[in-house]
Amino acid sequence: MTALRIVDGGLDDARVGAMLELHVVRARAETALGSAHALDLSGLRATDVSFWSAWEGEELVGVGALKRLSAEHGEIKSMHTAEAARGRGVGSALVRHIVHQARERGMRRLSLETGSWPYFLPARALYARHGFVECGPFGDYREDSNSVFMTMGLEVPAADAFSAPAGTPRSAD
């Protein structure tokens, strides 16, 4: 198996466009009319959205995006793993990458919306494994029985807040 590589961008690649189209079509097919919130290509090109594609060699295996809702709050968008790559850690790698990027950008909270129907159960389990918990609607979302909202805080644990090894006294300055 080729090593997984997550790269910034890729929206102009036809393979990425095809995966995103499949993502939008499946999201709309697997939830009630008007309850699918997947971004299309134009939405992913917005200035407040960062997009990544995941590759194994020349094979596109996943995509994901981070939308800035405010200076301290971001949203995971357009997460999709190729059917043939599911169960190989692609989704987890993308979630870890997006969480890291959100922290690097000073965000203190990361949220997401996914479907409540059985098709979305693996996605909800993935997010829960990475520390996301269910919450109420955020941003422009409204309560919807077809949606599940999840969030996690991104505060750096106190032990990681400075670079001195454990047990090293902190200066009082």
mmCIF file of N, CA and C in Angstrom, residues 46-129:
data_model
loop_
_atom_site.group_PDB
_atom_site.id
_atom_site.type_symbol
_atom_site.label_atom_id
_atom_site.label_comp_id
_atom_site.label_asym_id
_atom_site.label_seq_id
_atom_site.Cartn_x
_atom_site.Cartn_y
_atom_site.Cartn_z
ATOM 1 N N ALA A 46 -14.898 29.188 -1.838
ATOM 2 C CA ALA A 46 -15.090 30.427 -1.072
ATOM 3 C C ALA A 46 -13.833 30.756 -0.274
ATOM 4 N N THR A 47 -13.631 32.040 -0.015
ATOM 5 C CA THR A 47 -12.411 32.479 0.675
ATOM 6 C C THR A 47 -12.337 32.007 2.127
ATOM 7 N N ASP A 48 -13.480 31.664 2.724
ATOM 8 C CA ASP A 48 -13.472 31.209 4.115
ATOM 9 C C ASP A 48 -13.392 29.678 4.233
ATOM 10 N N VAL A 49 -13.087 29.002 3.117
ATOM 11 C CA VAL A 49 -13.010 27.540 3.099
ATOM 12 C C VAL A 49 -11.610 27.116 2.650
ATOM 13 N N SER A 50 -11.035 26.163 3.379
ATOM 14 C CA SER A 50 -9.782 25.516 2.985
ATOM 15 C C SER A 50 -10.114 24.072 2.652
ATOM 16 N N PHE A 51 -9.517 23.560 1.593
ATOM 17 C CA PHE A 51 -9.853 22.233 1.089
ATOM 18 C C PHE A 51 -8.594 21.380 0.960
ATOM 19 N N TRP A 52 -8.726 20.091 1.299
ATOM 20 C CA TRP A 52 -7.624 19.146 1.158
ATOM 21 C C TRP A 52 -8.098 17.899 0.442
ATOM 22 N N SER A 53 -7.186 17.296 -0.303
ATOM 23 C CA SER A 53 -7.455 16.005 -0.935
ATOM 24 C C SER A 53 -6.415 15.008 -0.431
ATOM 25 N N ALA A 54 -6.838 13.761 -0.281
ATOM 26 C CA ALA A 54 -5.969 12.703 0.236
ATOM 27 C C ALA A 54 -5.679 11.707 -0.885
ATOM 28 N N TRP A 55 -4.419 11.349 -1.014
ATOM 29 C CA TRP A 55 -3.969 10.520 -2.130
ATOM 30 C C TRP A 55 -3.108 9.362 -1.645
ATOM 31 N N GLU A 56 -3.248 8.239 -2.308
ATOM 32 C CA GLU A 56 -2.321 7.117 -2.185
ATOM 33 C C GLU A 56 -1.727 6.948 -3.575
ATOM 34 N N GLY A 57 -0.501 7.391 -3.745
ATOM 35 C CA GLY A 57 0.080 7.455 -5.089
ATOM 36 C C GLY A 57 -0.721 8.426 -5.918
ATOM 37 N N GLU A 58 -1.225 7.963 -7.048
ATOM 38 C CA GLU A 58 -2.047 8.799 -7.935
ATOM 39 C C GLU A 58 -3.536 8.568 -7.724
ATOM 40 N N GLU A 59 -3.887 7.746 -6.715
ATOM 41 C CA GLU A 59 -5.289 7.436 -6.453
ATOM 42 C C GLU A 59 -5.874 8.388 -5.411
ATOM 43 N N LEU A 60 -6.935 9.077 -5.780
ATOM 44 C CA LEU A 60 -7.657 9.942 -4.851
ATOM 45 C C LEU A 60 -8.451 9.050 -3.899
ATOM 46 N N VAL A 61 -8.205 9.200 -2.590
ATOM 47 C CA VAL A 61 -8.890 8.334 -1.624
ATOM 48 C C VAL A 61 -9.794 9.103 -0.663
ATOM 49 N N GLY A 62 -9.707 10.432 -0.648
ATOM 50 C CA GLY A 62 -10.579 11.182 0.243
ATOM 51 C C GLY A 62 -10.445 12.679 0.064
ATOM 52 N N VAL A 63 -11.420 13.384 0.615
ATOM 53 C CA VAL A 63 -11.428 14.849 0.589
ATOM 54 C C VAL A 63 -12.016 15.359 1.900
ATOM 55 N N GLY A 64 -11.706 16.596 2.221
ATOM 56 C CA GLY A 64 -12.287 17.241 3.392
ATOM 57 C C GLY A 64 -11.986 18.723 3.363
ATOM 58 N N ALA A 65 -12.771 19.484 4.113
ATOM 59 C CA ALA A 65 -12.609 20.939 4.100
ATOM 60 C C ALA A 65 -12.860 21.513 5.490
ATOM 61 N N LEU A 66 -12.352 22.715 5.682
ATOM 62 C CA LEU A 66 -12.544 23.484 6.907
ATOM 63 C C LEU A 66 -13.119 24.836 6.519
ATOM 64 N N LYS A 67 -14.286 25.142 7.064
ATOM 65 C CA LYS A 67 -14.924 26.441 6.817
ATOM 66 C C LYS A 67 -14.802 27.263 8.095
ATOM 67 N N ARG A 68 -14.291 28.480 7.952
ATOM 68 C CA ARG A 68 -14.180 29.385 9.099
ATOM 69 C C ARG A 68 -15.533 30.054 9.319
ATOM 70 N N LEU A 69 -16.130 29.800 10.492
ATOM 71 C CA LEU A 69 -17.405 30.424 10.841
ATOM 72 C C LEU A 69 -17.183 31.756 11.559
ATOM 73 N N SER A 70 -16.107 31.821 12.337
ATOM 74 C CA SER A 70 -15.701 33.044 13.044
ATOM 75 C C SER A 70 -14.211 32.893 13.338
ATOM 76 N N ALA A 71 -13.644 33.874 14.017
ATOM 77 C CA ALA A 71 -12.212 33.799 14.329
ATOM 78 C C ALA A 71 -11.873 32.562 15.155
ATOM 79 N N GLU A 72 -12.822 32.103 15.981
ATOM 80 C CA GLU A 72 -12.531 30.999 16.891
ATOM 81 C C GLU A 72 -13.336 29.734 16.626
ATOM 82 N N HIS A 73 -14.151 29.713 15.582
ATOM 83 C CA HIS A 73 -15.032 28.562 15.343
ATOM 84 C C HIS A 73 -14.956 28.144 13.876
ATOM 85 N N GLY A 74 -14.702 26.854 13.664
ATOM 86 C CA GLY A 74 -14.658 26.312 12.315
ATOM 87 C C GLY A 74 -15.621 25.151 12.164
ATOM 88 N N GLU A 75 -15.863 24.772 10.913
ATOM 89 C CA GLU A 75 -16.764 23.669 10.613
ATOM 90 C C GLU A 75 -16.099 22.722 9.618
ATOM 91 N N ILE A 76 -16.152 21.430 9.906
ATOM 92 C CA ILE A 76 -15.703 20.425 8.947
ATOM 93 C C ILE A 76 -16.781 20.295 7.879
ATOM 94 N N LYS A 77 -16.357 20.340 6.626
ATOM 95 C CA LYS A 77 -17.275 20.233 5.493
ATOM 96 C C LYS A 77 -16.741 19.212 4.489
ATOM 97 N N SER A 78 -17.654 18.650 3.711
ATOM 98 C CA SER A 78 -17.334 17.848 2.532
ATOM 99 C C SER A 78 -16.346 16.716 2.788
ATOM 100 N N MET A 79 -16.470 16.055 3.947
ATOM 101 C CA MET A 79 -15.641 14.884 4.229
ATOM 102 C C MET A 79 -16.190 13.705 3.430
ATOM 103 N N HIS A 80 -15.321 13.075 2.676
ATOM 104 C CA HIS A 80 -15.736 11.892 1.914
ATOM 105 C C HIS A 80 -14.523 11.008 1.669
ATOM 106 N N THR A 81 -14.698 9.719 1.906
ATOM 107 C CA THR A 81 -13.660 8.724 1.621
ATOM 108 C C THR A 81 -14.165 7.834 0.492
ATOM 109 N N ALA A 82 -13.295 7.575 -0.470
ATOM 110 C CA ALA A 82 -13.654 6.690 -1.581
ATOM 111 C C ALA A 82 -14.100 5.339 -1.032
ATOM 112 N N GLU A 83 -15.125 4.782 -1.628
ATOM 113 C CA GLU A 83 -15.682 3.499 -1.182
ATOM 114 C C GLU A 83 -14.584 2.446 -1.015
ATOM 115 N N ALA A 84 -13.696 2.328 -1.992
ATOM 116 C CA ALA A 84 -12.648 1.297 -1.970
ATOM 117 C C ALA A 84 -11.601 1.551 -0.882
ATOM 118 N N ALA A 85 -11.541 2.769 -0.347
ATOM 119 C CA ALA A 85 -10.535 3.111 0.664
ATOM 120 C C ALA A 85 -11.097 3.120 2.078
ATOM 121 N N ARG A 86 -12.363 2.831 2.240
ATOM 122 C CA ARG A 86 -12.971 2.868 3.576
ATOM 123 C C ARG A 86 -12.393 1.764 4.453
ATOM 124 N N GLY A 87 -12.231 2.098 5.730
ATOM 125 C CA GLY A 87 -11.679 1.146 6.679
ATOM 126 C C GLY A 87 -10.162 1.111 6.697
ATOM 127 N N ARG A 88 -9.516 2.007 5.973
ATOM 128 C CA ARG A 88 -8.047 2.035 5.905
ATOM 129 C C ARG A 88 -7.449 3.248 6.612
ATOM 130 N N GLY A 89 -8.264 4.018 7.334
ATOM 131 C CA GLY A 89 -7.740 5.145 8.100
ATOM 132 C C GLY A 89 -7.723 6.478 7.381
ATOM 133 N N VAL A 90 -8.256 6.527 6.179
ATOM 134 C CA VAL A 90 -8.263 7.776 5.407
ATOM 135 C C VAL A 90 -9.097 8.839 6.117
ATOM 136 N N GLY A 91 -10.309 8.487 6.539
ATOM 137 C CA GLY A 91 -11.172 9.441 7.232
ATOM 138 C C GLY A 91 -10.529 9.954 8.509
ATOM 139 N N SER A 92 -9.929 9.057 9.284
ATOM 140 C CA SER A 92 -9.253 9.476 10.524
ATOM 141 C C SER A 92 -8.102 10.424 10.225
ATOM 142 N N ALA A 93 -7.327 10.123 9.195
ATOM 143 C CA ALA A 93 -6.212 11.000 8.833
ATOM 144 C C ALA A 93 -6.711 12.382 8.434
ATOM 145 N N LEU A 94 -7.790 12.439 7.670
ATOM 146 C CA LEU A 94 -8.348 13.734 7.277
ATOM 147 C C LEU A 94 -8.889 14.496 8.480
ATOM 148 N N VAL A 95 -9.588 13.826 9.387
ATOM 149 C CA VAL A 95 -10.094 14.505 10.588
ATOM 150 C C VAL A 95 -8.926 15.059 11.400
ATOM 151 N N ARG A 96 -7.894 14.248 11.631
ATOM 152 C CA ARG A 96 -6.727 14.730 12.394
ATOM 153 C C ARG A 96 -6.094 15.935 11.703
ATOM 154 N N HIS A 97 -5.994 15.889 10.381
ATOM 155 C CA HIS A 97 -5.400 17.000 9.628
ATOM 156 C C HIS A 97 -6.231 18.269 9.777
ATOM 157 N N ILE A 98 -7.533 18.144 9.653
ATOM 158 C CA ILE A 98 -8.405 19.319 9.761
ATOM 159 C C ILE A 98 -8.388 19.872 11.179
ATOM 160 N N VAL A 99 -8.404 19.017 12.185
ATOM 161 C CA VAL A 99 -8.321 19.474 13.579
ATOM 162 C C VAL A 99 -7.007 20.225 13.791
ATOM 163 N N HIS A 100 -5.913 19.669 13.296
ATOM 164 C CA HIS A 100 -4.612 20.331 13.431
ATOM 165 C C HIS A 100 -4.624 21.704 12.738
ATOM 166 N N GLN A 101 -5.157 21.758 11.527
ATOM 167 C CA GLN A 101 -5.219 23.027 10.798
ATOM 168 C C GLN A 101 -6.078 24.054 11.534
ATOM 169 N N ALA A 102 -7.188 23.615 12.098
ATOM 170 C CA ALA A 102 -8.054 24.533 12.850
ATOM 171 C C ALA A 102 -7.295 25.106 14.048
ATOM 172 N N ARG A 103 -6.588 24.255 14.763
ATOM 173 C CA ARG A 103 -5.781 24.736 15.908
ATOM 174 C C ARG A 103 -4.718 25.719 15.446
ATOM 175 N N GLU A 104 -4.035 25.378 14.362
ATOM 176 C CA GLU A 104 -2.977 26.258 13.828
ATOM 177 C C GLU A 104 -3.531 27.636 13.454
ATOM 178 N N ARG A 105 -4.790 27.709 13.104
ATOM 179 C CA ARG A 105 -5.424 28.964 12.691
ATOM 180 C C ARG A 105 -6.079 29.690 13.859
ATOM 181 N N GLY A 106 -5.845 29.193 15.071
ATOM 182 C CA GLY A 106 -6.341 29.866 16.267
ATOM 183 C C GLY A 106 -7.781 29.564 16.628
ATOM 184 N N MET A 107 -8.373 28.577 15.993
ATOM 185 C CA MET A 107 -9.759 28.241 16.322
ATOM 186 C C MET A 107 -9.796 27.506 17.662
ATOM 187 N N ARG A 108 -10.842 27.763 18.418
ATOM 188 C CA ARG A 108 -11.007 27.133 19.724
ATOM 189 C C ARG A 108 -12.142 26.119 19.729
ATOM 190 N N ARG A 109 -12.905 26.059 18.629
ATOM 191 C CA ARG A 109 -14.020 25.115 18.530
ATOM 192 C C ARG A 109 -14.145 24.671 17.078
ATOM 193 N N LEU A 110 -14.448 23.377 16.910
ATOM 194 C CA LEU A 110 -14.664 22.817 15.584
ATOM 195 C C LEU A 110 -15.965 22.026 15.635
ATOM 196 N N SER A 111 -16.851 22.290 14.698
ATOM 197 C CA SER A 111 -18.175 21.657 14.684
ATOM 198 C C SER A 111 -18.434 21.050 13.316
ATOM 199 N N LEU A 112 -19.515 20.298 13.225
ATOM 200 C CA LEU A 112 -19.901 19.704 11.949
ATOM 201 C C LEU A 112 -21.370 19.342 11.980
ATOM 202 N N GLU A 113 -21.921 19.178 10.797
ATOM 203 C CA GLU A 113 -23.287 18.685 10.627
ATOM 204 C C GLU A 113 -23.187 17.456 9.745
ATOM 205 N N THR A 114 -23.875 16.408 10.142
ATOM 206 C CA THR A 114 -23.962 15.204 9.325
ATOM 207 C C THR A 114 -25.386 14.681 9.399
ATOM 208 N N GLY A 115 -25.673 13.668 8.625
ATOM 209 C CA GLY A 115 -27.033 13.158 8.583
ATOM 210 C C GLY A 115 -27.375 12.259 9.754
ATOM 211 N N SER A 116 -28.673 12.147 10.020
ATOM 212 C CA SER A 116 -29.155 11.281 11.104
ATOM 213 C C SER A 116 -29.559 9.903 10.588
ATOM 214 N N TRP A 117 -29.616 9.715 9.296
ATOM 215 C CA TRP A 117 -30.060 8.454 8.718
ATOM 216 C C TRP A 117 -28.960 7.399 8.842
ATOM 217 N N PRO A 118 -29.314 6.115 8.736
ATOM 218 C CA PRO A 118 -28.337 5.026 8.912
ATOM 219 C C PRO A 118 -27.088 5.138 8.032
ATOM 220 N N TYR A 119 -27.208 5.662 6.817
ATOM 221 C CA TYR A 119 -26.051 5.810 5.932
ATOM 222 C C TYR A 119 -24.922 6.595 6.603
ATOM 223 N N PHE A 120 -25.265 7.548 7.470
ATOM 224 C CA PHE A 120 -24.283 8.428 8.092
ATOM 225 C C PHE A 120 -23.729 7.884 9.413
ATOM 226 N N LEU A 121 -24.184 6.730 9.863
ATOM 227 C CA LEU A 121 -23.722 6.158 11.126
ATOM 228 C C LEU A 121 -22.199 5.983 11.169
ATOM 229 N N PRO A 122 -21.548 5.455 10.124
ATOM 230 C CA PRO A 122 -20.082 5.351 10.181
ATOM 231 C C PRO A 122 -19.399 6.716 10.334
ATOM 232 N N ALA A 123 -19.930 7.746 9.711
ATOM 233 C CA ALA A 123 -19.349 9.089 9.845
ATOM 234 C C ALA A 123 -19.492 9.587 11.282
ATOM 235 N N ARG A 124 -20.674 9.402 11.866
ATOM 236 C CA ARG A 124 -20.878 9.843 13.251
ATOM 237 C C ARG A 124 -19.940 9.092 14.189
ATOM 238 N N ALA A 125 -19.743 7.796 13.959
ATOM 239 C CA ALA A 125 -18.833 7.004 14.791
ATOM 240 C C ALA A 125 -17.392 7.498 14.632
ATOM 241 N N LEU A 126 -16.992 7.823 13.422
ATOM 242 C CA LEU A 126 -15.647 8.360 13.170
ATOM 243 C C LEU A 126 -15.428 9.641 13.965
ATOM 244 N N TYR A 127 -16.359 10.570 13.871
ATOM 245 C CA TYR A 127 -16.209 11.843 14.576
ATOM 246 C C TYR A 127 -16.190 11.631 16.090
ATOM 247 N N ALA A 128 -17.030 10.750 16.594
ATOM 248 C CA ALA A 128 -17.054 10.473 18.037
ATOM 249 C C ALA A 128 -15.715 9.896 18.494
ATOM 250 N N ARG A 129 -15.111 9.024 17.698
ATOM 251 C CA ARG A 129 -13.797 8.461 18.052
ATOM 252 C C ARG A 129 -12.734 9.541 18.160
#
